[in-house]
PDB file of C-alpha atoms in Angstrom:
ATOM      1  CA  UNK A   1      17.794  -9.297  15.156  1.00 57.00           C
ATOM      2  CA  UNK A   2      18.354  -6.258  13.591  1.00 82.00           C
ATOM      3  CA  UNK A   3      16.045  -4.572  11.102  1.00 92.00           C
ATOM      4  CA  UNK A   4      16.968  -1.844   7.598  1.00 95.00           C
ATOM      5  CA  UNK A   5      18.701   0.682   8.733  1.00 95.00           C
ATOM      6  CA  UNK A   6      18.908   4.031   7.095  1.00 96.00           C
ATOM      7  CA  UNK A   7      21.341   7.081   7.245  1.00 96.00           C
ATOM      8  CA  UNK A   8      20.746   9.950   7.758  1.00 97.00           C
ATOM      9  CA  UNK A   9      17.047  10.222   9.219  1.00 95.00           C
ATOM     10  CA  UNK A  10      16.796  13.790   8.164  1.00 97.00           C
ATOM     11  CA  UNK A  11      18.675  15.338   4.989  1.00 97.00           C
ATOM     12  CA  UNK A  12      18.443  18.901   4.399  1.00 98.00           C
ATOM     13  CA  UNK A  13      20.210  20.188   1.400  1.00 97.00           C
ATOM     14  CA  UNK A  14      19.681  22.707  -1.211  1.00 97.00           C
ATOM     15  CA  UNK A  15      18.432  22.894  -4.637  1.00 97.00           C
ATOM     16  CA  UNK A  16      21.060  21.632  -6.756  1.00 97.00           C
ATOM     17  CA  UNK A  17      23.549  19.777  -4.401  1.00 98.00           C
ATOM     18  CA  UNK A  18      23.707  16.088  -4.941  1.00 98.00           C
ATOM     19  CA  UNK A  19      22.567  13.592  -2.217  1.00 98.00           C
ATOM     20  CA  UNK A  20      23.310  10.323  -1.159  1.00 98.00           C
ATOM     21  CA  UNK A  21      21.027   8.104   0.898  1.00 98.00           C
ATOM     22  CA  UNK A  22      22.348   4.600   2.532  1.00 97.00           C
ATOM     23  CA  UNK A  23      20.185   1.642   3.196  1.00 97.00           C
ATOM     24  CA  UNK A  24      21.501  -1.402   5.243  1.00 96.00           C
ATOM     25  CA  UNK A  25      19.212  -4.394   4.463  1.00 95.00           C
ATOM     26  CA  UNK A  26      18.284  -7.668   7.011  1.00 94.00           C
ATOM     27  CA  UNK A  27      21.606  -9.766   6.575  1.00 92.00           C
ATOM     28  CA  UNK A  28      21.099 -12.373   4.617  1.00 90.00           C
ATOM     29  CA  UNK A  29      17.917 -10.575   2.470  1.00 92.00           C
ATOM     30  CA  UNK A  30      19.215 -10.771  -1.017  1.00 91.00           C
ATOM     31  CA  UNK A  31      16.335  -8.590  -2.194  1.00 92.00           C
ATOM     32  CA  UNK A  32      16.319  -4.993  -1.854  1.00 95.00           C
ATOM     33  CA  UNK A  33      14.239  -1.920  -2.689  1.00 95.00           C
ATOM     34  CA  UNK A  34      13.932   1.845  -2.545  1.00 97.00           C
ATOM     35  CA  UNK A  35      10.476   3.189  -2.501  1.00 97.00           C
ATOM     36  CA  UNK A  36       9.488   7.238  -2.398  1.00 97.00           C
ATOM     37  CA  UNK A  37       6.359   8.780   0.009  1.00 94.00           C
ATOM     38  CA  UNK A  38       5.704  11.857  -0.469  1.00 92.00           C
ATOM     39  CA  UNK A  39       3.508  14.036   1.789  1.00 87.00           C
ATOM     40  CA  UNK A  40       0.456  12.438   2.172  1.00 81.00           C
ATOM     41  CA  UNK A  41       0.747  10.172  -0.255  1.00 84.00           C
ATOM     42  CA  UNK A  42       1.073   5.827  -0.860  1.00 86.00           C
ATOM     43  CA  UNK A  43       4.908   4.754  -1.320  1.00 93.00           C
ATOM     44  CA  UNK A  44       5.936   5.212  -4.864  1.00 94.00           C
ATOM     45  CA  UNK A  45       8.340   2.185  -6.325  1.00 94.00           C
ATOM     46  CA  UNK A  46      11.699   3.570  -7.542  1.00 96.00           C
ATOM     47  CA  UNK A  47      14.111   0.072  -7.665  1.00 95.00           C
ATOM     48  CA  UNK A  48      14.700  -3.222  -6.291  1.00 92.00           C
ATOM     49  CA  UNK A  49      17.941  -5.351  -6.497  1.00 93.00           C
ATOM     50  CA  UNK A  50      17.907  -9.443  -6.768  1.00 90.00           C
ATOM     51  CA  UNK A  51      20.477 -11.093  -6.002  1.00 85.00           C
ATOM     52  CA  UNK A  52      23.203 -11.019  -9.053  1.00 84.00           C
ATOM     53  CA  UNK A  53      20.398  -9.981 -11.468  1.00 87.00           C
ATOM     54  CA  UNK A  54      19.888  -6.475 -13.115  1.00 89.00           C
ATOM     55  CA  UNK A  55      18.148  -4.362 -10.985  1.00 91.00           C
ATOM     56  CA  UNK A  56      14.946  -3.104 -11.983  1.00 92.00           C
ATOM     57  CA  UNK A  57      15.083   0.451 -12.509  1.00 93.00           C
ATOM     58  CA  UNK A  58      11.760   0.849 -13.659  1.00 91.00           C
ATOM     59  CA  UNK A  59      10.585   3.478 -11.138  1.00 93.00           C
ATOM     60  CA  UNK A  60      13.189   5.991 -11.247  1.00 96.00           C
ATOM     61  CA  UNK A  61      11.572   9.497 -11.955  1.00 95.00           C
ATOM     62  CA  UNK A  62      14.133  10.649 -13.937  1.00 95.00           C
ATOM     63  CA  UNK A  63      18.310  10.498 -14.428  1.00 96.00           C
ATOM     64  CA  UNK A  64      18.734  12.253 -11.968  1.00 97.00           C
ATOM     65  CA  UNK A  65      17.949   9.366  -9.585  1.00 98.00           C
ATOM     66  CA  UNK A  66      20.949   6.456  -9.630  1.00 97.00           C
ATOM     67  CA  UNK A  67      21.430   3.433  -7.323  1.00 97.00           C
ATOM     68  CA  UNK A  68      23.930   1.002  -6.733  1.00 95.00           C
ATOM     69  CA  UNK A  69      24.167  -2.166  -3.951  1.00 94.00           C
ATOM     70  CA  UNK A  70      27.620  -3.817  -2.909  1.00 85.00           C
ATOM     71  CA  UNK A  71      26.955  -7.769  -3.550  1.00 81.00           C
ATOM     72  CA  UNK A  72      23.946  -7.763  -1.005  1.00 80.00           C
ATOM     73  CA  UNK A  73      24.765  -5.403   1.538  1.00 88.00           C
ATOM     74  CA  UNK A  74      24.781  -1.863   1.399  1.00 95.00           C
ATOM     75  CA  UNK A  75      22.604   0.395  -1.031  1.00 97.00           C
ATOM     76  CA  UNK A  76      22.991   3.859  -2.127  1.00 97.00           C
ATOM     77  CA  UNK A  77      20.383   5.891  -3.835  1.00 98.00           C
ATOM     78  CA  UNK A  78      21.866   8.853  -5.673  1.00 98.00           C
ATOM     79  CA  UNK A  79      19.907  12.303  -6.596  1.00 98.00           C
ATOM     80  CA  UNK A  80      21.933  14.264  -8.234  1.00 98.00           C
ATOM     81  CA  UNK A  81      21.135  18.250  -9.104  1.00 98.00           C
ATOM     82  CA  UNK A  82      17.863  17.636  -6.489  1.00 98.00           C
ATOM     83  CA  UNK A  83      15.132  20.141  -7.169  1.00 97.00           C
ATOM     84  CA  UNK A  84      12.116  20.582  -4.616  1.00 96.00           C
ATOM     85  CA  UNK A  85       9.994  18.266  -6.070  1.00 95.00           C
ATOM     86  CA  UNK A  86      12.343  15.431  -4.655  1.00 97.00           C
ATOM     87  CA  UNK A  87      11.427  16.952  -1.419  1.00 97.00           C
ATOM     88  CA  UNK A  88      10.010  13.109   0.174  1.00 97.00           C
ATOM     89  CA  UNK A  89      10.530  10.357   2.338  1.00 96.00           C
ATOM     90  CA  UNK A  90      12.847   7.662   1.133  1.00 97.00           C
ATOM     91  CA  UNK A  91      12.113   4.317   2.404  1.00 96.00           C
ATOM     92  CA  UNK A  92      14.610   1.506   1.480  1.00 97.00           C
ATOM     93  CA  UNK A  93      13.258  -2.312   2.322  1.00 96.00           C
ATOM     94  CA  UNK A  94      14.739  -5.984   2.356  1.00 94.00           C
ATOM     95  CA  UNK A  95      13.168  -9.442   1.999  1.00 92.00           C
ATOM     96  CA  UNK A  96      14.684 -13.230   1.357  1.00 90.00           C
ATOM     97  CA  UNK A  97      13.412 -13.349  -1.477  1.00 80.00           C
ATOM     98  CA  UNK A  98      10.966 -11.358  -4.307  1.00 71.00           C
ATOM     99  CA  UNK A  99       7.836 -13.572  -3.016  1.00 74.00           C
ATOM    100  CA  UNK A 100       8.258 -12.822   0.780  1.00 82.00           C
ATOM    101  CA  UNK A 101       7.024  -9.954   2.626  1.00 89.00           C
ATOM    102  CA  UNK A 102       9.307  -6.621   2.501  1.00 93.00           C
ATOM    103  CA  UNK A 103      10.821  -5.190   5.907  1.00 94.00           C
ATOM    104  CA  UNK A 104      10.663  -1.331   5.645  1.00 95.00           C
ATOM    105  CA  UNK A 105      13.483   0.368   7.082  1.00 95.00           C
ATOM    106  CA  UNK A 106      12.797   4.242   8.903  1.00 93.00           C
ATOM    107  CA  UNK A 107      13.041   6.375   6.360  1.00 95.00           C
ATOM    108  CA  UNK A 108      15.558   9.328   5.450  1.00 96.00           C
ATOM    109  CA  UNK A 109      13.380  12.364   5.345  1.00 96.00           C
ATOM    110  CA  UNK A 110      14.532  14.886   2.372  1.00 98.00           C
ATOM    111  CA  UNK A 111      14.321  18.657   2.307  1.00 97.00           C
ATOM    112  CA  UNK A 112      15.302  20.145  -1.016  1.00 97.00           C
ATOM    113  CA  UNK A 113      15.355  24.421  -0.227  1.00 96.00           C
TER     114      UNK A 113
ATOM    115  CA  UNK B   1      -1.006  -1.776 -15.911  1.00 77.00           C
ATOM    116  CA  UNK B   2      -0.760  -2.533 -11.745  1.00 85.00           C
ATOM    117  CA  UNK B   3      -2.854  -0.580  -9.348  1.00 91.00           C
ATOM    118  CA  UNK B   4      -4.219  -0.137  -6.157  1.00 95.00           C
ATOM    119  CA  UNK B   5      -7.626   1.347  -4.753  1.00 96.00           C
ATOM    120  CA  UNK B   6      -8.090   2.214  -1.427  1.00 97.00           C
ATOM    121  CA  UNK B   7     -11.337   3.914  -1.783  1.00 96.00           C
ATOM    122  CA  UNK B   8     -11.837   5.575   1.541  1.00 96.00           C
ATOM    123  CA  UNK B   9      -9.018   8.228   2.696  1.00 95.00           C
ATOM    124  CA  UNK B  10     -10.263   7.672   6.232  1.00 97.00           C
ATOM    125  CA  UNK B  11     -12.130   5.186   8.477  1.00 98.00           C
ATOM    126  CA  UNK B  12     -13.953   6.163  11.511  1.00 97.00           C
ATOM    127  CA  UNK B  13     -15.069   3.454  14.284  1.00 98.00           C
ATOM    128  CA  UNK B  14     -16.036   3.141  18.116  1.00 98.00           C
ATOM    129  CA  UNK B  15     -13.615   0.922  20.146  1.00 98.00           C
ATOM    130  CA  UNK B  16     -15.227  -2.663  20.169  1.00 97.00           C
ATOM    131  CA  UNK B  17     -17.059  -2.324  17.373  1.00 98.00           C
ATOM    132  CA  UNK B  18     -15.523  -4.274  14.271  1.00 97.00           C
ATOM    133  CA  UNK B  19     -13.352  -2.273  11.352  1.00 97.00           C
ATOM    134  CA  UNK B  20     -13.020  -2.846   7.654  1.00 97.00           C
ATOM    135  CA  UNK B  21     -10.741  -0.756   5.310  1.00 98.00           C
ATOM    136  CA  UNK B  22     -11.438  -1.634   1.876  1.00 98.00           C
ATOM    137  CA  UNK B  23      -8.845  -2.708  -1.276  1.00 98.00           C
ATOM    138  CA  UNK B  24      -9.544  -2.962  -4.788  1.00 97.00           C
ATOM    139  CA  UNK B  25      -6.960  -4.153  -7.220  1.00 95.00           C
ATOM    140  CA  UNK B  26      -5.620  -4.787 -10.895  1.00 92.00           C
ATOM    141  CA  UNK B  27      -3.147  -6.584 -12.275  1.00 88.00           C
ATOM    142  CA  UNK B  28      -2.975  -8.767 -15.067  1.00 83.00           C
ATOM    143  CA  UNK B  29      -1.416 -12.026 -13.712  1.00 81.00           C
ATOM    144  CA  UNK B  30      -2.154 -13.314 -10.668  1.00 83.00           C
ATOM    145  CA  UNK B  31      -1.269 -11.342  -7.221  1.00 88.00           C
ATOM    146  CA  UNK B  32       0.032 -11.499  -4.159  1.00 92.00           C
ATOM    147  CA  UNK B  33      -1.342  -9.031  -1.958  1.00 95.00           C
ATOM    148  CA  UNK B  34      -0.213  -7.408   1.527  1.00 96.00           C
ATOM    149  CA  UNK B  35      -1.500  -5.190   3.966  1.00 97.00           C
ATOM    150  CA  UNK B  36       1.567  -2.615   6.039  1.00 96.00           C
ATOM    151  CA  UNK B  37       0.436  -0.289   8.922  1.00 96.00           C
ATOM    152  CA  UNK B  38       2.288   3.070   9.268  1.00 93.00           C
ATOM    153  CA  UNK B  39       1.922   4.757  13.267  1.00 89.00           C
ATOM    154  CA  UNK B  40       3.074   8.127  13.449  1.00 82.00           C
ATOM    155  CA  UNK B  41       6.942   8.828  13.390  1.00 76.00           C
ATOM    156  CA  UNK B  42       7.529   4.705  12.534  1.00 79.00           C
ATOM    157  CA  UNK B  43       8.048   2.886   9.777  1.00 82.00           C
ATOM    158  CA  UNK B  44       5.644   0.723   7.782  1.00 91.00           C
ATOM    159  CA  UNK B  45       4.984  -2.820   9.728  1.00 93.00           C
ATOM    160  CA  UNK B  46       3.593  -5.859   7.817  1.00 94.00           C
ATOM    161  CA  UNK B  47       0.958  -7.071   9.059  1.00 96.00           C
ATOM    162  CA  UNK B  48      -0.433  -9.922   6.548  1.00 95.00           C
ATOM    163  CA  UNK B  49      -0.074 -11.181   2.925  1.00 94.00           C
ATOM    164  CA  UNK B  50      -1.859 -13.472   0.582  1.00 93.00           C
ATOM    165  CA  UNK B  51       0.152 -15.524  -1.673  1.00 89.00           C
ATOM    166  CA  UNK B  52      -2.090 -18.629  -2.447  1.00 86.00           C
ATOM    167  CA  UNK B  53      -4.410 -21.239  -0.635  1.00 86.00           C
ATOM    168  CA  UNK B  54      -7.235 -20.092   1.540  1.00 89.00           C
ATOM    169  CA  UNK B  55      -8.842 -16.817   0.790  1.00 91.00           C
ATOM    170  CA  UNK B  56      -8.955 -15.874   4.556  1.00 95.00           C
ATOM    171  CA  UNK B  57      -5.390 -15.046   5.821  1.00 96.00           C
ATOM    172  CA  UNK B  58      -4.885 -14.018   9.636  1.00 95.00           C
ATOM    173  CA  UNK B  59      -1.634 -11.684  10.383  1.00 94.00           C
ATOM    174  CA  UNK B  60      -0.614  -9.451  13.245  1.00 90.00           C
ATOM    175  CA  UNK B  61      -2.599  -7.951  15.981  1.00 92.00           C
ATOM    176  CA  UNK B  62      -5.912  -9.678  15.222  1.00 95.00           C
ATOM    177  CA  UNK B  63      -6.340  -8.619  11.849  1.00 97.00           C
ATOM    178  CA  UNK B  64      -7.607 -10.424   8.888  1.00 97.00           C
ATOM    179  CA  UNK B  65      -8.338 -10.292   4.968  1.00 97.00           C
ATOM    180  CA  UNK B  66     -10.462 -12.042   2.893  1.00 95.00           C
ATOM    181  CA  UNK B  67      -9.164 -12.074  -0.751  1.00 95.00           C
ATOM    182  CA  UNK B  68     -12.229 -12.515  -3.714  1.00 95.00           C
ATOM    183  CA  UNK B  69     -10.546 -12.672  -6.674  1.00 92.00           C
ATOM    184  CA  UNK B  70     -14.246 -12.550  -8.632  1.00 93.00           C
ATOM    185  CA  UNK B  71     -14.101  -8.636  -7.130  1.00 94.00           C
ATOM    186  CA  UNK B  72     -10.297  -7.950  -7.096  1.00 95.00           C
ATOM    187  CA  UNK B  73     -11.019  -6.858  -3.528  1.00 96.00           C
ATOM    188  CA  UNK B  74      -8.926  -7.757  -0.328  1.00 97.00           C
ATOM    189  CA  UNK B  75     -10.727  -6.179   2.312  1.00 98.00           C
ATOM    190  CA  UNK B  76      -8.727  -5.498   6.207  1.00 98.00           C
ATOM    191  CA  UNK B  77     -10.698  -6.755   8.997  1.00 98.00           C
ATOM    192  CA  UNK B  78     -11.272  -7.318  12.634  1.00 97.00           C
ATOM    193  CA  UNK B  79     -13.869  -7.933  14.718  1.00 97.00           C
ATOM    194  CA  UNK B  80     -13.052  -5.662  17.619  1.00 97.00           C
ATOM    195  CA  UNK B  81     -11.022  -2.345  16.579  1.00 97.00           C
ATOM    196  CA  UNK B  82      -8.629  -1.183  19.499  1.00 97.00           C
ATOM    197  CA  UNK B  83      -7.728   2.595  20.189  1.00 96.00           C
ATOM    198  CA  UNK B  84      -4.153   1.406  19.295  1.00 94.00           C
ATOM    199  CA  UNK B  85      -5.271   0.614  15.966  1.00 96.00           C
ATOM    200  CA  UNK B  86      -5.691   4.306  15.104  1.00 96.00           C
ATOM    201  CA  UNK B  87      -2.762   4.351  12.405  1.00 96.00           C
ATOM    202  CA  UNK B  88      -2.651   4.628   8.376  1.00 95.00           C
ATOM    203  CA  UNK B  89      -3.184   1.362   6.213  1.00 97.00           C
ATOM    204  CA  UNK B  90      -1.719   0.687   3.040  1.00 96.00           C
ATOM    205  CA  UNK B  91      -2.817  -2.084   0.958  1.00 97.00           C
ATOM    206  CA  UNK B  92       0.009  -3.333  -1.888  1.00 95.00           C
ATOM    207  CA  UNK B  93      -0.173  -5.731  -4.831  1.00 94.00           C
ATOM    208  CA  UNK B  94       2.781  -7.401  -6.305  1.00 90.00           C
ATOM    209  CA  UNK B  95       1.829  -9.000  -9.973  1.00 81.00           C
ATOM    210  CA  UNK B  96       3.611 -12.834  -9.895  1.00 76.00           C
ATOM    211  CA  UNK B  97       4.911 -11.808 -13.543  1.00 75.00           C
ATOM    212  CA  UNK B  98       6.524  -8.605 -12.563  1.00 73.00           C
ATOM    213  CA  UNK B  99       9.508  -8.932 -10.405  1.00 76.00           C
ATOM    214  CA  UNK B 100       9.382  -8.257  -6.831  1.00 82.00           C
ATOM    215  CA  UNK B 101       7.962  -4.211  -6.493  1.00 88.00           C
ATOM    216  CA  UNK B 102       4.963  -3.186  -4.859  1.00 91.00           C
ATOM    217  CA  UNK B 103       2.490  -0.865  -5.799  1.00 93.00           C
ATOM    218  CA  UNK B 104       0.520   0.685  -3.203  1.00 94.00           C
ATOM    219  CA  UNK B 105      -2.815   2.140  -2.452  1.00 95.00           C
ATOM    220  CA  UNK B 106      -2.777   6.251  -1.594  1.00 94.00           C
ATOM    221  CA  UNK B 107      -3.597   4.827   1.963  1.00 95.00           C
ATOM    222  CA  UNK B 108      -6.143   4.744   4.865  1.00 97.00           C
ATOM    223  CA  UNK B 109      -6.539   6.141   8.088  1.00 96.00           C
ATOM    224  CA  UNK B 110      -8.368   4.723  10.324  1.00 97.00           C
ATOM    225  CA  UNK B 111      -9.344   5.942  14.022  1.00 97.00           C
ATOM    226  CA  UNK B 112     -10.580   4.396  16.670  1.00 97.00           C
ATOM    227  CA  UNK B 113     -12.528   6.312  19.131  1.00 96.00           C
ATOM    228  CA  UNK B 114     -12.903   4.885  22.800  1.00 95.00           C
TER     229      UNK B 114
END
């Protein structure tokens, strides 16, 4: 079946401008998460969405960084004002459940100038 | 607070011979642990968790991981490393009492020479 899907791959965009990146989950995966990799680096948590339940925003950097999810489709993760530090790989992921294994979507690839 | 150790920033082995790429990690409940392979230009691929039961769990392409919880290790293993296998490792912990995020380790690469 099909697997996360994320739009765009690549996001160039300068310092300043707002951004929005879209994550389809797995159908039927009611959890869903954003996670950050920057050069070089391990993935970096930013939120995950359960269901009905809050989402846990506990790994957004700053308020810059916003994200919302339509029942449990579609996710959007927000940066508004970006500065070059945001400058990353933004991986979105899905799973059944909290306790299962998390499918990793592509990426979008940001480029803050 | 939750963290991840993956000691060795790179892994170096002969084709045939067998591979380990160490984890160390805390957490203050219980854990569930995974291991994800990244190959270049792809995204990560799970290859094998540990949620409870045996302390050996088998996953994807051969691999294995032993998890000692007396050493909060949970070492990757296999026997007999491909060329194919060249490709960066991330080990992850998720505590039981804190929601559904990962953390993961900075990462491993390991190559495989023939």
């Amino acid at each position: 079946g099909a697997g996360v899907s994320q739009s765009p791959s690549n996001k160039v965009t300068e310092k300043g401008k707002d951004v929005e990146l879209r994550c389809d989950p797995i159908s039927g995966h009611t959890a869903l998460y954003w996670y950050r990799q920057r050069l070089g680096q391990g993935l970096e948590f930013l939120i995950y969405f359960q269901g009905n339940s809050a989402p846990d925003k506990s790994g957004l950097p700053s308020d810059r960084f916003s994200a919302e999810r339509t029942g449990e489709s579609v996710s959007t993760l927000t940066i508004q004002r970006t500065q070059q530090e945001d400058s990353a790989v933004y991986l979105c992921a899905s799973s059944p459940g909290t306790v299962y294994e998390q499918y990793f979507g592509p990426g979008t690839r940001l480029t803050v100038t | 607070a939750q963290s991840v150790a993956q000691p060795e920033d790179q892994v170096n082995v002969a084709e045939g011979n067998p591979l380990t790429v160490k984890c160390t990690y805390s957490v203050s409940g219980n854990p569930y642990l995974f291991w994800y392979v990244q190959y270049p230009n792809r995204g990560l691929q799970f290859l094998l968790k540990y949620i409870t039961g045996d302390n050996l769990v088998k996953g994807s392409y051969g691999f294995e991981a032993e998890f000692n919880k007396s050493q909060t290790s949970f070492h990757l293993k296999k026997p007999s490393a491909l060329v194919s296998d060249s490709a960066l490792y991330f080990c992850a912990v998720r505590d039981r009492n804190q929601g559904g995020k990962l953390i993961f380790g900075q990462g491993t690469e390991l190559s495989v020479k023939p």
